[in-house]
Amino acid sequence: MDAPPLQLDGAEQRVVTPSERVGEGTRRVLEMLESILASGGLVLLRDSVEWEGRSLLKALIKKSVLCGEQVHILGCEVSEEEFREGFDVSINSQLVYHDLFRDPLNWSKTGEALPGGALGALKAMYRRPDPGPVIIALDSLSWLLLHLPCTTLCQTLHTLSHQDTCSGDTSPVARVCVLGLLHEELHGPGPMGALSSLAQTEVTLSGTASQTSAHILYRRPRQRPTHKIQWFSILPDFSVDLQGGPPLESQPHPHPDTPLVDPTTHLTFNLHLSKKEKEAKDSLTLPFQFSSEKQQALLCPGSGQATSHIFYEPDAYDDPDQEDPDDDLDI
């Protein structure tokens, strides 16, 4: 079998093997996922009807588990079986799942429901015996907004994502990152603005017909916000495949189905010029435009040219009084 073609890298003409290309791609994927999780605090994953965000949420969860971090999941919108689907056994065994989907209001009285409902489940995550890095995934914030007052949820998220020490313990928490999946089309500008002001990182999903883009907004303490766009696809095992993005002409427009309309179609006058009219316009010398000949004639009059003078004779009704020019109006 023929060996796969090798690629030359840069000006040094170094041979890049296929394994090195795979390693470079893996490094870039890890950098993207780590940049989203690095700041800790609240990370908003904003999706829509066209671009779902649960796959990216699960990709971030998988990356965190592989890095040895604790991962707590508060499941509200889908069942635990559906959420765990796609993860292998090694990943699922490391997830701490809090099921709020099966019986959110504790109507069954079986003891399986979380005590205190959604708010009690969030507050229960304050106390953890292990002070290591923790990832808390909320699936989803939209569900919580429908069942909790916005102010209460924002206060709880602020407390949850800014834990300096474990409750009842003096051991410092290395990093707490709250991943909140938010369906932005379900909420008005008030709740969206409140949650956005709390977030250290916002990821807004969009894209084209074949590729997904993540518009990532970073808010670092004492730094200016920065913005980055990543094009990617999510594989069935929730690995991320970074892509270069589509060409400019294929990127979506705000209203791709709206036909272009000429704004001069129904005017009562003509804004377009014919070829002869354009030639006449270009050859026209405007009054305030001085040709070189005219400038010379005005600035350097010849000896034989007559000069003009203005002679003024005061009229009998002229008013020479400069202090009271309107004295003729006095009655």
XYZ file of C-alpha atoms in Angstrom:
331
model
C 0.000 0.000 0.000
C 1.287 3.449 -0.870
C 2.180 5.736 2.007
C -0.119 8.717 2.524
C 1.173 11.984 1.052
C 3.210 14.146 3.363
C 2.721 17.860 3.783
C 5.423 20.518 3.936
C 4.991 22.936 6.812
C 5.876 26.624 6.284
C 9.125 28.124 5.102
C 11.260 25.575 6.932
C 9.977 22.858 4.569
C 9.559 20.439 7.473
C 7.650 17.251 6.726
C 4.366 17.074 8.672
C 3.114 13.567 9.289
C -0.604 12.664 9.474
C -0.313 12.022 13.211
C 1.050 15.535 13.718
C -1.877 17.003 11.786
C -4.306 15.092 14.018
C -2.456 16.290 17.100
C -2.633 19.906 15.946
C -6.378 19.617 15.376
C -6.887 18.103 18.844
C -4.869 20.900 20.422
C -6.991 23.567 18.725
C -10.207 21.863 19.874
C -8.957 21.730 23.458
C -7.981 25.392 23.297
C -11.470 26.347 22.119
C -13.254 24.350 24.833
C -10.818 25.478 27.517
C -11.252 29.129 26.530
C -14.996 28.805 27.180
C -14.495 27.193 30.586
C -11.341 29.006 31.705
C -12.914 32.079 33.309
C -15.317 30.107 35.466
C -18.448 31.878 36.634
C -21.545 31.735 34.478
C -21.234 30.592 30.856
C -24.334 31.221 28.731
C -24.908 28.889 25.787
C -27.508 30.724 23.702
C -29.221 28.589 21.088
C -32.318 28.931 18.908
C -34.753 26.826 16.933
C -32.321 26.550 14.015
C -29.188 25.851 16.090
C -29.556 23.656 19.170
C -26.972 24.025 21.930
C -27.323 20.830 23.949
C -24.691 19.085 21.813
C -22.129 21.783 22.628
C -23.130 21.579 26.305
C -22.445 17.824 26.273
C -19.142 18.374 24.451
C -18.041 20.736 27.240
C -19.168 18.192 29.844
C -17.165 15.447 28.151
C -14.048 17.612 28.037
C -14.407 18.462 31.750
C -14.785 14.800 32.759
C -11.716 13.815 30.741
C -9.767 16.545 32.571
C -10.721 15.000 35.924
C -13.148 17.706 37.049
C -16.347 17.156 39.001
C -19.452 17.563 36.872
C -22.910 18.097 38.361
C -25.894 18.182 36.013
C -29.321 19.566 36.816
C -31.606 17.992 34.224
C -34.903 19.789 33.632
C -35.916 19.546 29.965
C -35.075 15.967 28.958
C -34.955 12.680 30.825
C -31.751 11.388 32.356
C -31.652 8.512 29.868
C -31.880 10.887 26.913
C -29.241 13.212 28.304
C -26.762 10.412 28.993
C -27.268 8.959 25.527
C -24.120 9.233 23.422
C -21.657 9.240 26.345
C -19.633 6.094 26.854
C -19.625 4.235 30.171
C -16.481 5.925 31.474
C -18.057 9.371 31.040
C -21.475 8.468 32.460
C -19.922 6.926 35.551
C -18.323 10.270 36.467
C -21.463 12.399 36.088
C -23.464 13.435 39.161
C -26.985 13.777 37.798
C -29.761 15.647 39.631
C -33.052 14.694 37.994
C -35.620 17.475 38.019
C -37.369 16.228 34.898
C -39.110 13.140 36.274
C -41.079 14.827 39.070
C -40.234 18.531 39.357
C -43.088 19.384 41.771
C -42.927 16.161 43.829
C -46.450 15.135 42.937
C -45.717 11.416 43.056
C -44.653 11.548 46.735
C -42.248 8.681 46.114
C -39.251 10.410 47.663
C -37.376 10.439 44.352
C -37.994 14.142 43.691
C -35.349 16.678 44.668
C -36.208 18.401 47.967
C -37.170 22.034 47.556
C -37.786 21.773 43.827
C -35.642 23.723 41.382
C -34.484 26.356 43.871
C -33.689 23.739 46.492
C -31.697 21.732 43.939
C -29.633 24.799 43.022
C -28.961 25.674 46.656
C -27.993 22.069 47.411
C -25.064 22.452 45.044
C -23.470 25.039 47.353
C -22.167 22.338 49.694
C -19.592 19.933 48.273
C -17.019 17.891 50.216
C -14.395 18.065 47.470
C -12.897 21.564 46.947
C -11.579 20.827 43.459
C -12.772 22.405 40.192
C -16.498 21.915 39.628
C -18.644 22.165 36.517
C -22.388 22.682 37.065
C -24.479 22.167 33.922
C -28.045 23.533 33.899
C -30.275 22.006 31.227
C -31.807 24.458 30.925
C -31.932 28.026 32.220
C -35.049 28.578 30.120
C -36.918 25.926 32.110
C -35.747 27.488 35.371
C -36.871 30.954 34.229
C -40.372 29.587 33.649
C -40.572 28.225 37.203
C -38.597 30.782 39.235
C -38.691 34.581 39.445
C -35.949 36.147 37.390
C -34.483 38.036 40.352
C -34.378 34.889 42.502
C -32.690 32.893 39.743
C -30.113 35.623 39.088
C -29.249 35.910 42.790
C -28.895 32.148 43.075
C -26.721 31.925 39.959
C -24.498 34.732 41.251
C -24.014 32.920 44.562
C -23.502 29.593 42.823
C -20.901 30.882 40.373
C -18.965 33.076 42.843
C -18.193 30.621 45.615
C -14.944 31.519 47.337
C -15.220 28.770 49.923
C -17.400 25.738 50.356
C -20.417 26.323 52.569
C -19.500 25.323 56.128
C -15.872 24.679 55.182
C -12.742 26.799 54.901
C -11.270 24.908 51.964
C -11.098 27.179 48.897
C -12.825 26.195 45.694
C -10.380 26.145 42.789
C -12.936 27.050 40.135
C -16.705 26.903 39.767
C -18.120 27.084 36.251
C -21.884 27.141 35.679
C -22.945 26.146 32.162
C -26.427 27.445 31.413
C -28.261 26.434 28.240
C -30.610 29.268 27.254
C -33.208 29.253 24.466
C -33.104 32.958 23.700
C -36.252 33.010 21.546
C -38.391 32.151 24.587
C -37.523 35.225 26.636
C -37.854 38.974 26.423
C -35.081 41.554 26.654
C -35.407 41.885 30.445
C -34.413 38.332 31.487
C -31.926 38.101 28.614
C -30.200 41.308 29.702
C -30.106 40.260 33.351
C -28.509 36.886 32.600
C -26.134 38.436 30.088
C -24.880 40.893 32.710
C -24.043 37.969 35.029
C -22.191 35.897 32.445
C -18.406 35.853 32.153
C -18.674 34.118 28.766
C -21.493 34.093 26.207
C -21.637 31.619 23.329
C -24.260 32.391 20.678
C -24.834 29.658 18.116
C -25.660 30.344 14.480
C -24.163 29.302 11.136
C -25.023 28.146 7.656
C -26.857 25.132 6.291
C -23.850 22.834 6.764
C -21.740 24.442 9.485
C -22.273 25.820 12.974
C -20.584 28.929 14.282
C -20.035 29.946 17.886
C -19.835 33.689 18.516
C -17.936 33.777 21.819
C -17.898 36.914 23.959
C -15.353 36.911 26.802
C -15.662 39.238 29.787
C -12.458 39.114 31.780
C -12.142 41.001 35.103
C -10.514 44.418 34.626
C -10.186 43.819 30.873
C -12.082 44.916 27.810
C -14.554 42.352 26.423
C -13.177 40.327 23.519
C -15.025 38.538 20.729
C -14.123 35.422 18.740
C -15.891 33.273 16.124
C -15.319 29.519 15.822
C -16.740 27.274 13.100
C -17.214 23.651 14.125
C -19.349 20.540 14.008
C -20.268 18.124 16.797
C -19.523 14.447 16.142
C -21.833 11.649 17.393
C -19.542 10.969 20.370
C -19.678 14.703 21.293
C -16.196 15.424 20.072
C -15.685 18.784 18.378
C -14.380 19.108 14.841
C -13.112 22.621 14.136
C -13.591 23.945 10.613
C -12.425 26.925 8.646
C -15.839 28.421 7.979
C -17.670 28.968 4.689
C -16.601 31.538 2.091
C -17.949 35.058 2.489
C -20.428 34.794 -0.353
C -22.108 31.762 1.240
C -22.478 33.232 4.714
C -26.050 33.965 5.773
C -27.656 37.364 5.359
C -30.252 38.752 7.781
C -33.089 38.106 5.284
C -31.846 35.754 2.538
C -35.306 35.255 1.028
C -36.063 38.959 0.618
C -35.622 40.039 -3.027
C -33.565 43.107 -3.793
C -35.766 46.109 -4.623
C -34.613 49.131 -6.599
C -35.607 52.173 -4.446
C -35.800 54.390 -7.586
C -38.408 52.270 -9.364
C -41.569 54.276 -8.588
C -40.151 57.801 -8.491
C -41.820 60.587 -10.516
C -38.459 61.878 -11.727
C -35.435 60.261 -13.307
C -32.207 59.864 -11.319
C -30.271 58.174 -14.109
C -28.303 59.991 -16.835
C -27.873 58.956 -20.435
C -24.436 58.757 -22.043
C -24.798 62.185 -23.692
C -25.993 63.736 -20.449
C -22.985 62.329 -18.588
C -20.625 63.730 -21.237
C -22.278 67.149 -21.028
C -22.081 67.071 -17.228
C -18.385 66.168 -17.250
C -17.520 68.929 -19.742
C -19.428 71.638 -17.882
C -17.336 74.233 -16.066
C -19.044 75.391 -12.918
C -19.001 79.107 -11.939
C -16.790 78.521 -8.901
C -14.248 76.495 -10.874
C -11.390 78.612 -12.279
C -9.375 77.415 -15.210
C -5.682 78.210 -15.385
C -6.336 80.834 -18.081
C -8.976 82.563 -15.979
C -6.745 82.560 -12.915
C -3.920 84.212 -14.838
C -6.267 86.814 -16.309
C -7.591 87.777 -12.879
C -4.341 87.710 -10.947
C -2.021 89.179 -13.572
C -3.981 91.581 -15.797
C -2.143 92.698 -18.891
C -1.029 96.263 -19.543
C -3.509 96.717 -22.357
C -6.479 95.484 -20.363
C -8.874 98.057 -18.981
C -9.483 98.071 -15.276
C -12.868 98.752 -13.711
C -13.563 101.301 -10.981
C -16.628 101.944 -8.841
C -17.598 105.535 -8.153
C -20.159 106.175 -5.418
C -21.892 109.458 -4.732
C -23.733 109.689 -1.415
C -27.458 110.146 -1.664
C -29.361 112.850 0.186
C -31.123 110.238 2.304
C -27.987 108.345 3.302
C -27.520 108.043 7.056
C -23.935 108.720 8.019
C -24.598 108.294 11.760
C -22.970 104.951 12.649
C -24.035 105.085 16.319
C -27.753 105.302 15.503
C -28.349 103.886 12.034
C -32.139 103.674 12.626
C -32.720 107.262 13.666
C -34.885 107.810 10.587
C -37.410 105.411 12.098
C -37.892 107.504 15.197
C -41.298 109.127 15.436
